[in-house]
Amino acid sequence: MNLDEMQTVWKAYDRQLQRTRAISEKIIVSMIAERSKARFASVRRQYLVGFGWLLLCLGAGGAVLWGNPFDYTYTWQFAPVALYCIGLIFLLSDMILAFRNLKRIAFHHHALDIALRNVIAVYERPRRFMRYILYGFLFSQIFLFPLSFLPRAIERMGLWTALGERLIAIAVALLLLYVAHRLGAFKERHRDKFKHDLSELESLKAIVAELQEE
Amino acid sequence: MINAHRAILFKVCHVYCRERALQEDLFQEMVLQLWKSYPTFRHESRITTWMYRVALNTAVSFFRTVRKTPEQQSISKHEFQIPDIASFPEEYGNRDVLHSAIDRLTRIEKALVMLYLEEKSYQEISDILGIGLSNVGVKLNRIKIKLGKIIKSQSV
């Protein structure tokens, strides 16, 4: 077989392909639907992983409260860990509610836009209360947790040196939070992608409607 | 528009992958990219040139990103099937030789050889792939030699 023969085979192949079924807007809708469904399935899997992780963190927090591995001497020193556990319980409850709402959504090709709007609504539900919980959680972990070691540090190195040392720990925690923020840890990427799918679907529908009018 | 030239997409799918599921994912991606980039198409080139450019660029980058994207599902069971070259009549006695020879080329070489088989001019190939005119000639000559060797080794 030489290159000329290859071209003959290719042309015959091309002729055959011209006789295949046409692509309709239904296929494009079906493609968007499949992509959204795949993303939706991945979001649900991520939720399950998130549950596992939060439960593990909660277990660790409980173990600290129960076993006192940091040798806290005053009751108030347990406050940051207690706040951490309470915050985790709230976050876990919020996640369970969101997961239950997501589970109720069914992706059908004929009502894809409704499904996408429902998913976006789950992401954009009013969460002012949860935001306060999250701020409290972060505050306790960034400021209060390092300060809970202050009494022992004062015993070891005196008031001002201990305060300075604890401030370094707080600064490191703040820096880590800033880096996480810059890396997009708090961005709702999935919500943006679902919104993108919805806008694609809406523009496709608009094009189809225009073509039908013409 | 896509419909009129859908064979281009099928051919790119067949040139770039053998696996049916991957072909369908690639096809899906190409149609979406064409549909999304159509508003920016300025009609300065022929529609087929633009389609080849988008389809081949999508195919070349598809395999770089395929592992990072969320798992896609086959669309065939719902709406559509990419025609299977293996199911075509026997007039393509040498189709397997052709495909296994193309399989052994690099991603860029596949794009070049496909456009060559489509009997595109060097100028069109240069426009589609965004490489210099003289570079097209040099690369195509190398690919022809490479393909000749592959085919010869297969026939032995």
mmCIF file of C-alpha atoms in Angstrom:
data_model
loop_
_atom_site.group_PDB
_atom_site.id
_atom_site.type_symbol
_atom_site.label_atom_id
_atom_site.label_comp_id
_atom_site.label_asym_id
_atom_site.label_seq_id
_atom_site.Cartn_x
_atom_site.Cartn_y
_atom_site.Cartn_z
ATOM 1 C CA MET A 1 0.000 0.000 0.000
ATOM 2 C CA ASN A 2 1.459 3.373 -1.000
ATOM 3 C CA LEU A 3 0.354 6.900 -0.166
ATOM 4 C CA ASP A 4 -1.850 7.167 -3.283
ATOM 5 C CA GLU A 5 -3.697 4.024 -2.240
ATOM 6 C CA MET A 6 -4.042 5.508 1.221
ATOM 7 C CA GLN A 7 -5.756 8.531 -0.286
ATOM 8 C CA THR A 8 -8.181 6.239 -2.156
ATOM 9 C CA VAL A 9 -9.063 4.431 1.069
ATOM 10 C CA TRP A 10 -9.483 7.776 2.816
ATOM 11 C CA LYS A 11 -11.838 9.103 0.116
ATOM 12 C CA ALA A 12 -13.996 5.974 0.299
ATOM 13 C CA TYR A 13 -14.133 6.392 4.058
ATOM 14 C CA ASP A 14 -15.128 10.040 3.616
ATOM 15 C CA ARG A 15 -17.986 9.100 1.250
ATOM 16 C CA GLN A 16 -19.322 6.673 3.823
ATOM 17 C CA LEU A 17 -19.170 9.288 6.580
ATOM 18 C CA GLN A 18 -21.224 11.764 4.538
ATOM 19 C CA ARG A 19 -24.165 9.353 4.800
ATOM 20 C CA THR A 20 -24.243 9.302 8.591
ATOM 21 C CA ARG A 21 -26.923 10.765 10.804
ATOM 22 C CA ALA A 22 -26.996 14.522 11.229
ATOM 23 C CA ILE A 23 -26.140 16.333 14.465
ATOM 24 C CA SER A 24 -29.093 18.116 16.003
ATOM 25 C CA GLU A 25 -29.392 20.608 18.841
ATOM 26 C CA LYS A 26 -30.698 17.663 20.870
ATOM 27 C CA ILE A 27 -27.240 16.156 20.701
ATOM 28 C CA ILE A 28 -25.614 19.339 21.975
ATOM 29 C CA VAL A 29 -28.157 19.475 24.822
ATOM 30 C CA SER A 30 -27.386 15.851 25.527
ATOM 31 C CA MET A 31 -23.663 16.666 25.631
ATOM 32 C CA ILE A 32 -24.156 19.514 28.084
ATOM 33 C CA ALA A 33 -26.410 17.246 30.122
ATOM 34 C CA GLU A 34 -23.833 14.470 30.252
ATOM 35 C CA ARG A 35 -21.111 16.902 31.278
ATOM 36 C CA SER A 36 -23.290 18.379 34.021
ATOM 37 C CA LYS A 37 -24.318 14.927 35.204
ATOM 38 C CA ALA A 38 -20.700 13.824 35.402
ATOM 39 C CA ARG A 39 -19.843 16.958 37.402
ATOM 40 C CA PHE A 40 -22.869 16.442 39.634
ATOM 41 C CA ALA A 41 -21.783 12.865 40.362
ATOM 42 C CA SER A 42 -18.298 14.137 41.206
ATOM 43 C CA VAL A 43 -19.755 16.794 43.571
ATOM 44 C CA ARG A 44 -21.696 14.079 45.389
ATOM 45 C CA ARG A 45 -18.570 11.967 45.729
ATOM 46 C CA GLN A 46 -16.705 14.994 47.099
ATOM 47 C CA TYR A 47 -19.439 15.505 49.671
ATOM 48 C CA LEU A 48 -18.993 11.933 50.883
ATOM 49 C CA VAL A 49 -15.226 12.445 51.169
ATOM 50 C CA GLY A 50 -15.950 15.730 53.018
ATOM 51 C CA PHE A 51 -18.187 13.933 55.515
ATOM 52 C CA GLY A 52 -15.440 11.429 56.227
ATOM 53 C CA TRP A 53 -12.856 14.168 56.690
ATOM 54 C CA LEU A 54 -15.058 16.283 58.988
ATOM 55 C CA LEU A 55 -15.916 13.240 61.114
ATOM 56 C CA LEU A 56 -12.213 12.468 61.436
ATOM 57 C CA CYS A 57 -11.507 16.076 62.523
ATOM 58 C CA LEU A 58 -14.410 15.922 64.957
ATOM 59 C CA GLY A 59 -13.023 12.680 66.392
ATOM 60 C CA ALA A 60 -9.626 14.356 66.846
ATOM 61 C CA GLY A 61 -11.255 17.340 68.578
ATOM 62 C CA GLY A 62 -13.217 15.015 70.856
ATOM 63 C CA ALA A 63 -10.049 13.114 71.706
ATOM 64 C CA VAL A 64 -8.318 16.382 72.705
ATOM 65 C CA LEU A 65 -11.246 17.317 74.957
ATOM 66 C CA TRP A 66 -11.362 13.841 76.445
ATOM 67 C CA GLY A 67 -7.687 12.991 76.826
ATOM 68 C CA ASN A 68 -6.096 16.456 77.309
ATOM 69 C CA PRO A 69 -2.919 15.645 75.353
ATOM 70 C CA PHE A 70 -1.742 19.298 75.580
ATOM 71 C CA ASP A 71 -1.806 19.189 79.404
ATOM 72 C CA TYR A 72 -4.153 22.138 79.786
ATOM 73 C CA THR A 73 -4.439 23.244 83.421
ATOM 74 C CA TYR A 74 -7.306 25.768 83.164
ATOM 75 C CA THR A 75 -10.782 25.031 81.872
ATOM 76 C CA TRP A 76 -10.759 28.090 79.585
ATOM 77 C CA GLN A 77 -7.849 26.562 77.680
ATOM 78 C CA PHE A 78 -10.273 23.970 76.304
ATOM 79 C CA ALA A 79 -12.494 26.703 74.823
ATOM 80 C CA PRO A 80 -10.818 26.848 71.356
ATOM 81 C CA VAL A 81 -11.072 23.066 70.920
ATOM 82 C CA ALA A 82 -14.672 23.121 72.146
ATOM 83 C CA LEU A 83 -15.463 25.926 69.659
ATOM 84 C CA TYR A 84 -13.675 23.895 66.973
ATOM 85 C CA CYS A 85 -15.902 20.869 67.696
ATOM 86 C CA ILE A 86 -19.085 22.980 67.774
ATOM 87 C CA GLY A 87 -18.093 24.644 64.494
ATOM 88 C CA LEU A 88 -17.461 21.233 62.912
ATOM 89 C CA ILE A 89 -20.864 19.960 64.065
ATOM 90 C CA PHE A 90 -22.550 22.969 62.435
ATOM 91 C CA LEU A 91 -20.527 22.577 59.227
ATOM 92 C CA LEU A 92 -21.358 18.882 59.125
ATOM 93 C CA SER A 93 -25.096 19.568 59.609
ATOM 94 C CA ASP A 94 -25.005 22.178 56.853
ATOM 95 C CA MET A 95 -23.274 19.741 54.533
ATOM 96 C CA ILE A 96 -25.808 17.007 55.306
ATOM 97 C CA LEU A 97 -28.670 19.393 54.472
ATOM 98 C CA ALA A 98 -27.020 20.455 51.208
ATOM 99 C CA PHE A 99 -26.278 16.839 50.304
ATOM 100 C CA ARG A 100 -29.904 15.839 50.932
ATOM 101 C CA ASN A 101 -31.097 18.700 48.703
ATOM 102 C CA LEU A 102 -28.661 17.704 45.981
ATOM 103 C CA LYS A 103 -29.762 14.068 46.163
ATOM 104 C CA ARG A 104 -33.341 15.097 45.373
ATOM 105 C CA ILE A 105 -32.300 16.691 42.061
ATOM 106 C CA ALA A 106 -32.710 14.503 39.002
ATOM 107 C CA PHE A 107 -30.906 15.298 35.764
ATOM 108 C CA HIS A 108 -33.221 14.690 32.817
ATOM 109 C CA HIS A 109 -32.305 15.948 29.368
ATOM 110 C CA HIS A 110 -35.734 17.516 28.842
ATOM 111 C CA ALA A 111 -35.560 19.493 32.100
ATOM 112 C CA LEU A 112 -31.849 20.096 32.333
ATOM 113 C CA ASP A 113 -32.195 23.842 32.946
ATOM 114 C CA ILE A 114 -34.472 23.192 35.957
ATOM 115 C CA ALA A 115 -31.990 20.710 37.395
ATOM 116 C CA LEU A 116 -29.103 23.154 36.914
ATOM 117 C CA ARG A 117 -31.052 25.987 38.541
ATOM 118 C CA ASN A 118 -31.846 23.712 41.492
ATOM 119 C CA VAL A 119 -28.182 22.788 41.914
ATOM 120 C CA ILE A 120 -27.147 26.451 41.780
ATOM 121 C CA ALA A 121 -29.901 27.277 44.301
ATOM 122 C CA VAL A 122 -28.426 24.701 46.710
ATOM 123 C CA TYR A 123 -25.058 26.435 46.416
ATOM 124 C CA GLU A 124 -26.549 29.914 46.767
ATOM 125 C CA ARG A 125 -28.982 29.228 49.614
ATOM 126 C CA PRO A 126 -28.981 31.885 52.375
ATOM 127 C CA ARG A 127 -26.061 31.056 54.619
ATOM 128 C CA ARG A 128 -25.579 34.119 56.789
ATOM 129 C CA PHE A 129 -25.788 32.054 59.988
ATOM 130 C CA MET A 130 -23.270 29.535 58.618
ATOM 131 C CA ARG A 131 -20.963 32.367 57.629
ATOM 132 C CA TYR A 132 -20.904 33.585 61.256
ATOM 133 C CA ILE A 133 -20.197 30.025 62.388
ATOM 134 C CA LEU A 134 -17.341 29.798 59.903
ATOM 135 C CA TYR A 135 -15.863 33.122 61.025
ATOM 136 C CA GLY A 136 -16.115 32.014 64.670
ATOM 137 C CA PHE A 137 -14.482 28.705 63.778
ATOM 138 C CA LEU A 138 -11.590 30.415 61.975
ATOM 139 C CA PHE A 139 -11.166 32.969 64.771
ATOM 140 C CA SER A 140 -10.967 30.241 67.407
ATOM 141 C CA GLN A 141 -8.423 28.266 65.383
ATOM 142 C CA ILE A 142 -6.235 31.164 64.302
ATOM 143 C CA PHE A 143 -6.217 33.296 67.466
ATOM 144 C CA LEU A 144 -7.619 31.388 70.433
ATOM 145 C CA PHE A 145 -5.969 27.996 69.842
ATOM 146 C CA PRO A 146 -2.385 29.398 69.828
ATOM 147 C CA LEU A 147 -3.263 31.522 72.892
ATOM 148 C CA SER A 148 -4.465 28.429 74.773
ATOM 149 C CA PHE A 149 -0.775 27.490 75.175
ATOM 150 C CA LEU A 150 0.053 30.880 76.693
ATOM 151 C CA PRO A 151 0.062 29.883 80.413
ATOM 152 C CA ARG A 152 2.741 27.218 79.883
ATOM 153 C CA ALA A 153 4.738 29.524 77.635
ATOM 154 C CA ILE A 154 4.652 32.261 80.322
ATOM 155 C CA GLU A 155 5.925 29.745 82.878
ATOM 156 C CA ARG A 156 8.766 28.799 80.550
ATOM 157 C CA MET A 157 9.883 32.157 79.167
ATOM 158 C CA GLY A 158 8.101 35.039 80.848
ATOM 159 C CA LEU A 159 5.162 37.169 79.763
ATOM 160 C CA TRP A 160 6.567 39.246 76.871
ATOM 161 C CA THR A 161 8.654 36.518 75.228
ATOM 162 C CA ALA A 162 5.716 34.094 75.515
ATOM 163 C CA LEU A 163 3.375 36.665 73.961
ATOM 164 C CA GLY A 164 5.853 37.233 71.120
ATOM 165 C CA GLU A 165 6.203 33.496 70.516
ATOM 166 C CA ARG A 166 2.412 33.051 70.437
ATOM 167 C CA LEU A 167 2.094 36.007 68.044
ATOM 168 C CA ILE A 168 4.450 34.210 65.666
ATOM 169 C CA ALA A 169 2.168 31.158 65.764
ATOM 170 C CA ILE A 170 -0.846 33.374 65.028
ATOM 171 C CA ALA A 171 1.003 35.049 62.162
ATOM 172 C CA VAL A 172 1.866 31.644 60.666
ATOM 173 C CA ALA A 173 -1.797 30.574 60.908
ATOM 174 C CA LEU A 174 -2.895 33.837 59.248
ATOM 175 C CA LEU A 175 -0.319 33.354 56.508
ATOM 176 C CA LEU A 176 -1.573 29.810 55.842
ATOM 177 C CA LEU A 177 -5.145 31.123 55.640
ATOM 178 C CA TYR A 178 -4.058 33.821 53.189
ATOM 179 C CA VAL A 179 -2.185 31.300 51.012
ATOM 180 C CA ALA A 180 -5.237 28.994 50.994
ATOM 181 C CA HIS A 181 -7.411 31.946 49.989
ATOM 182 C CA ARG A 182 -5.014 32.936 47.198
ATOM 183 C CA LEU A 183 -4.942 29.358 45.941
ATOM 184 C CA GLY A 184 -8.737 29.470 45.638
ATOM 185 C CA ALA A 185 -9.604 27.183 48.550
ATOM 186 C CA PHE A 186 -12.747 29.179 49.312
ATOM 187 C CA LYS A 187 -13.961 29.550 45.745
ATOM 188 C CA GLU A 188 -17.152 27.782 44.706
ATOM 189 C CA ARG A 189 -15.697 26.319 41.509
ATOM 190 C CA HIS A 190 -18.471 23.800 40.978
ATOM 191 C CA ARG A 191 -21.158 26.450 41.310
ATOM 192 C CA ASP A 192 -19.403 28.551 38.644
ATOM 193 C CA LYS A 193 -19.179 25.562 36.313
ATOM 194 C CA PHE A 194 -22.865 24.721 36.754
ATOM 195 C CA LYS A 195 -23.664 28.375 36.040
ATOM 196 C CA HIS A 196 -21.537 28.157 32.914
ATOM 197 C CA ASP A 197 -23.451 25.051 31.768
ATOM 198 C CA LEU A 198 -26.730 26.839 32.355
ATOM 199 C CA SER A 199 -25.647 29.877 30.348
ATOM 200 C CA GLU A 200 -24.493 27.576 27.509
ATOM 201 C CA LEU A 201 -27.838 25.821 27.556
ATOM 202 C CA GLU A 202 -29.746 29.093 27.545
ATOM 203 C CA SER A 203 -27.753 30.482 24.635
ATOM 204 C CA LEU A 204 -28.276 27.225 22.716
ATOM 205 C CA LYS A 205 -32.022 27.459 23.284
ATOM 206 C CA ALA A 206 -31.986 31.085 22.124
ATOM 207 C CA ILE A 207 -30.140 30.112 18.927
ATOM 208 C CA VAL A 208 -32.578 27.251 18.242
ATOM 209 C CA ALA A 209 -35.550 29.573 18.827
ATOM 210 C CA GLU A 210 -34.077 32.155 16.437
ATOM 211 C CA LEU A 211 -33.490 29.518 13.753
ATOM 212 C CA GLN A 212 -37.051 28.241 14.124
ATOM 213 C CA GLU A 213 -38.422 31.779 13.745
ATOM 214 C CA GLU A 214 -36.406 32.254 10.565
ATOM 215 C CA MET B 1 -23.044 24.373 9.568
ATOM 216 C CA ILE B 2 -21.448 21.703 11.747
ATOM 217 C CA ASN B 3 -23.830 19.213 10.183
ATOM 218 C CA ALA B 4 -22.733 19.985 6.658
ATOM 219 C CA HIS B 5 -19.148 19.146 7.548
ATOM 220 C CA ARG B 6 -19.662 16.591 10.310
ATOM 221 C CA ALA B 7 -17.453 14.078 8.483
ATOM 222 C CA ILE B 8 -14.459 16.252 9.455
ATOM 223 C CA LEU B 9 -15.178 15.590 13.120
ATOM 224 C CA PHE B 10 -15.641 11.865 12.619
ATOM 225 C CA LYS B 11 -12.353 11.620 10.766
ATOM 226 C CA VAL B 12 -10.465 13.530 13.451
ATOM 227 C CA CYS B 13 -11.974 11.190 16.060
ATOM 228 C CA HIS B 14 -10.864 8.125 14.124
ATOM 229 C CA VAL B 15 -7.393 9.475 13.458
ATOM 230 C CA TYR B 16 -6.753 10.365 17.106
ATOM 231 C CA CYS B 17 -8.222 7.449 18.988
ATOM 232 C CA ARG B 18 -9.267 3.883 18.507
ATOM 233 C CA GLU B 19 -11.284 3.474 21.701
ATOM 234 C CA ARG B 20 -14.946 4.110 21.142
ATOM 235 C CA ALA B 21 -15.545 5.816 24.494
ATOM 236 C CA LEU B 22 -12.626 8.185 23.904
ATOM 237 C CA GLN B 23 -13.825 8.915 20.364
ATOM 238 C CA GLU B 24 -17.205 9.894 21.742
ATOM 239 C CA ASP B 25 -15.662 12.113 24.417
ATOM 240 C CA LEU B 26 -13.457 13.788 21.830
ATOM 241 C CA PHE B 27 -16.384 14.243 19.443
ATOM 242 C CA GLN B 28 -18.410 15.803 22.256
ATOM 243 C CA GLU B 29 -15.570 18.164 23.115
ATOM 244 C CA MET B 30 -15.047 19.191 19.482
ATOM 245 C CA VAL B 31 -18.730 19.981 18.907
ATOM 246 C CA LEU B 32 -18.823 22.018 22.110
ATOM 247 C CA GLN B 33 -15.665 23.915 21.180
ATOM 248 C CA LEU B 34 -16.980 24.635 17.672
ATOM 249 C CA TRP B 35 -20.283 25.788 19.033
ATOM 250 C CA LYS B 36 -18.647 27.984 21.678
ATOM 251 C CA SER B 37 -16.060 29.509 19.365
ATOM 252 C CA TYR B 38 -18.434 30.159 16.457
ATOM 253 C CA PRO B 39 -19.312 33.699 17.664
ATOM 254 C CA THR B 40 -15.625 34.618 17.365
ATOM 255 C CA PHE B 41 -15.300 33.184 13.837
ATOM 256 C CA ARG B 42 -14.714 36.221 11.592
ATOM 257 C CA HIS B 43 -15.377 34.503 8.228
ATOM 258 C CA GLU B 44 -11.914 35.513 7.058
ATOM 259 C CA SER B 45 -11.136 31.916 6.184
ATOM 260 C CA ARG B 46 -13.272 29.130 4.795
ATOM 261 C CA ILE B 47 -15.643 27.482 7.231
ATOM 262 C CA THR B 48 -13.920 24.107 6.745
ATOM 263 C CA THR B 49 -10.518 25.653 7.493
ATOM 264 C CA TRP B 50 -11.878 27.047 10.730
ATOM 265 C CA MET B 51 -13.532 23.720 11.589
ATOM 266 C CA TYR B 52 -10.326 21.791 10.958
ATOM 267 C CA ARG B 53 -8.397 24.279 13.077
ATOM 268 C CA VAL B 54 -10.753 24.035 16.048
ATOM 269 C CA ALA B 55 -11.199 20.260 15.737
ATOM 270 C CA LEU B 56 -7.488 19.506 15.441
ATOM 271 C CA ASN B 57 -6.514 21.900 18.232
ATOM 272 C CA THR B 58 -9.151 20.306 20.439
ATOM 273 C CA ALA B 59 -7.900 16.828 19.562
ATOM 274 C CA VAL B 60 -4.248 17.698 20.191
ATOM 275 C CA SER B 61 -5.008 19.271 23.576
ATOM 276 C CA PHE B 62 -7.701 16.728 24.482
ATOM 277 C CA PHE B 63 -5.276 14.004 25.423
ATOM 278 C CA ARG B 64 -3.270 16.401 27.561
ATOM 279 C CA THR B 65 -6.286 17.278 29.689
ATOM 280 C CA VAL B 66 -8.387 14.132 29.470
ATOM 281 C CA ARG B 67 -7.196 12.840 32.829
ATOM 282 C CA LYS B 68 -7.849 16.120 34.624
ATOM 283 C CA THR B 69 -11.435 16.677 33.516
ATOM 284 C CA PRO B 70 -14.409 15.107 35.242
ATOM 285 C CA GLU B 71 -15.309 11.720 33.898
ATOM 286 C CA GLN B 72 -17.530 12.098 30.866
ATOM 287 C CA GLN B 73 -20.148 9.656 29.850
ATOM 288 C CA SER B 74 -20.902 8.247 26.476
ATOM 289 C CA ILE B 75 -23.563 10.084 24.517
ATOM 290 C CA SER B 76 -24.086 7.234 22.100
ATOM 291 C CA LYS B 77 -26.785 5.474 24.026
ATOM 292 C CA HIS B 78 -28.893 8.605 24.110
ATOM 293 C CA GLU B 79 -28.668 10.310 20.793
ATOM 294 C CA PHE B 80 -25.805 9.570 18.553
ATOM 295 C CA GLN B 81 -23.136 7.188 17.385
ATOM 296 C CA ILE B 82 -19.858 7.918 15.710
ATOM 297 C CA PRO B 83 -19.779 5.651 12.657
ATOM 298 C CA ASP B 84 -17.540 2.679 13.255
ATOM 299 C CA ILE B 85 -15.008 2.330 10.479
ATOM 300 C CA ALA B 86 -14.780 -1.406 11.128
ATOM 301 C CA SER B 87 -18.430 -1.822 10.155
ATOM 302 C CA PHE B 88 -17.938 -0.306 6.709
ATOM 303 C CA PRO B 89 -18.067 -2.526 3.605
ATOM 304 C CA GLU B 90 -15.054 -4.388 2.291
ATOM 305 C CA GLU B 91 -14.191 -1.717 -0.274
ATOM 306 C CA TYR B 92 -11.765 -0.582 2.447
ATOM 307 C CA GLY B 93 -9.583 -3.632 2.256
ATOM 308 C CA ASN B 94 -6.573 -1.636 3.421
ATOM 309 C CA ARG B 95 -8.245 0.420 6.116
ATOM 310 C CA ASP B 96 -6.541 -1.479 8.923
ATOM 311 C CA VAL B 97 -3.125 -0.880 7.372
ATOM 312 C CA LEU B 98 -3.963 2.803 7.013
ATOM 313 C CA HIS B 99 -5.149 3.139 10.589
ATOM 314 C CA SER B 100 -2.378 1.209 12.236
ATOM 315 C CA ALA B 101 0.148 3.256 10.236
ATOM 316 C CA ILE B 102 -1.461 6.532 11.373
ATOM 317 C CA ASP B 103 -1.594 5.238 14.945
ATOM 318 C CA ARG B 104 2.198 5.213 15.036
ATOM 319 C CA LEU B 105 2.514 8.915 14.245
ATOM 320 C CA THR B 106 2.751 11.743 16.778
ATOM 321 C CA ARG B 107 -0.273 14.001 17.443
ATOM 322 C CA ILE B 108 0.984 16.757 15.154
ATOM 323 C CA GLU B 109 1.995 14.285 12.453
ATOM 324 C CA LYS B 110 -1.513 12.811 12.590
ATOM 325 C CA ALA B 111 -2.990 16.256 11.960
ATOM 326 C CA LEU B 112 -0.649 16.822 9.018
ATOM 327 C CA VAL B 113 -1.239 13.440 7.442
ATOM 328 C CA MET B 114 -4.979 13.775 7.814
ATOM 329 C CA LEU B 115 -4.953 17.110 5.993
ATOM 330 C CA TYR B 116 -2.678 15.600 3.341
ATOM 331 C CA LEU B 117 -5.115 12.707 2.832
ATOM 332 C CA GLU B 118 -7.892 15.287 2.578
ATOM 333 C CA GLU B 119 -5.914 16.753 -0.346
ATOM 334 C CA LYS B 120 -5.564 20.157 1.288
ATOM 335 C CA SER B 121 -3.066 22.544 -0.264
ATOM 336 C CA TYR B 122 0.102 23.425 1.635
ATOM 337 C CA GLN B 123 -1.320 26.915 2.130
ATOM 338 C CA GLU B 124 -4.499 25.518 3.726
ATOM 339 C CA ILE B 125 -2.510 23.142 5.936
ATOM 340 C CA SER B 126 -0.355 26.070 6.994
ATOM 341 C CA ASP B 127 -3.470 28.155 7.815
ATOM 342 C CA ILE B 128 -5.156 25.357 9.739
ATOM 343 C CA LEU B 129 -2.167 24.279 11.815
ATOM 344 C CA GLY B 130 -0.576 27.699 12.137
ATOM 345 C CA ILE B 131 2.838 26.556 10.907
ATOM 346 C CA GLY B 132 4.983 28.063 8.149
ATOM 347 C CA LEU B 133 4.444 27.074 4.528
ATOM 348 C CA SER B 134 7.956 25.705 4.079
ATOM 349 C CA ASN B 135 7.680 23.853 7.362
ATOM 350 C CA VAL B 136 4.563 22.069 6.029
ATOM 351 C CA GLY B 137 6.498 20.753 3.046
ATOM 352 C CA VAL B 138 9.450 19.606 5.144
ATOM 353 C CA LYS B 139 7.274 17.917 7.747
ATOM 354 C CA LEU B 140 5.070 16.239 5.155
ATOM 355 C CA ASN B 141 8.062 14.820 3.329
ATOM 356 C CA ARG B 142 9.397 13.388 6.582
ATOM 357 C CA ILE B 143 5.995 11.921 7.409
ATOM 358 C CA LYS B 144 5.670 10.377 3.955
ATOM 359 C CA ILE B 145 9.027 8.653 4.426
ATOM 360 C CA LYS B 146 8.040 7.531 7.927
ATOM 361 C CA LEU B 147 4.654 6.240 6.744
ATOM 362 C CA GLY B 148 6.275 4.452 3.813
ATOM 363 C CA LYS B 149 8.612 2.672 6.212
ATOM 364 C CA ILE B 150 5.767 1.774 8.575
ATOM 365 C CA ILE B 151 3.636 0.395 5.755
ATOM 366 C CA LYS B 152 6.585 -1.542 4.338
ATOM 367 C CA SER B 153 7.362 -3.060 7.740
ATOM 368 C CA GLN B 154 3.706 -4.012 8.139
ATOM 369 C CA SER B 155 3.528 -5.686 4.745
ATOM 370 C CA VAL B 156 6.691 -7.700 5.530
#
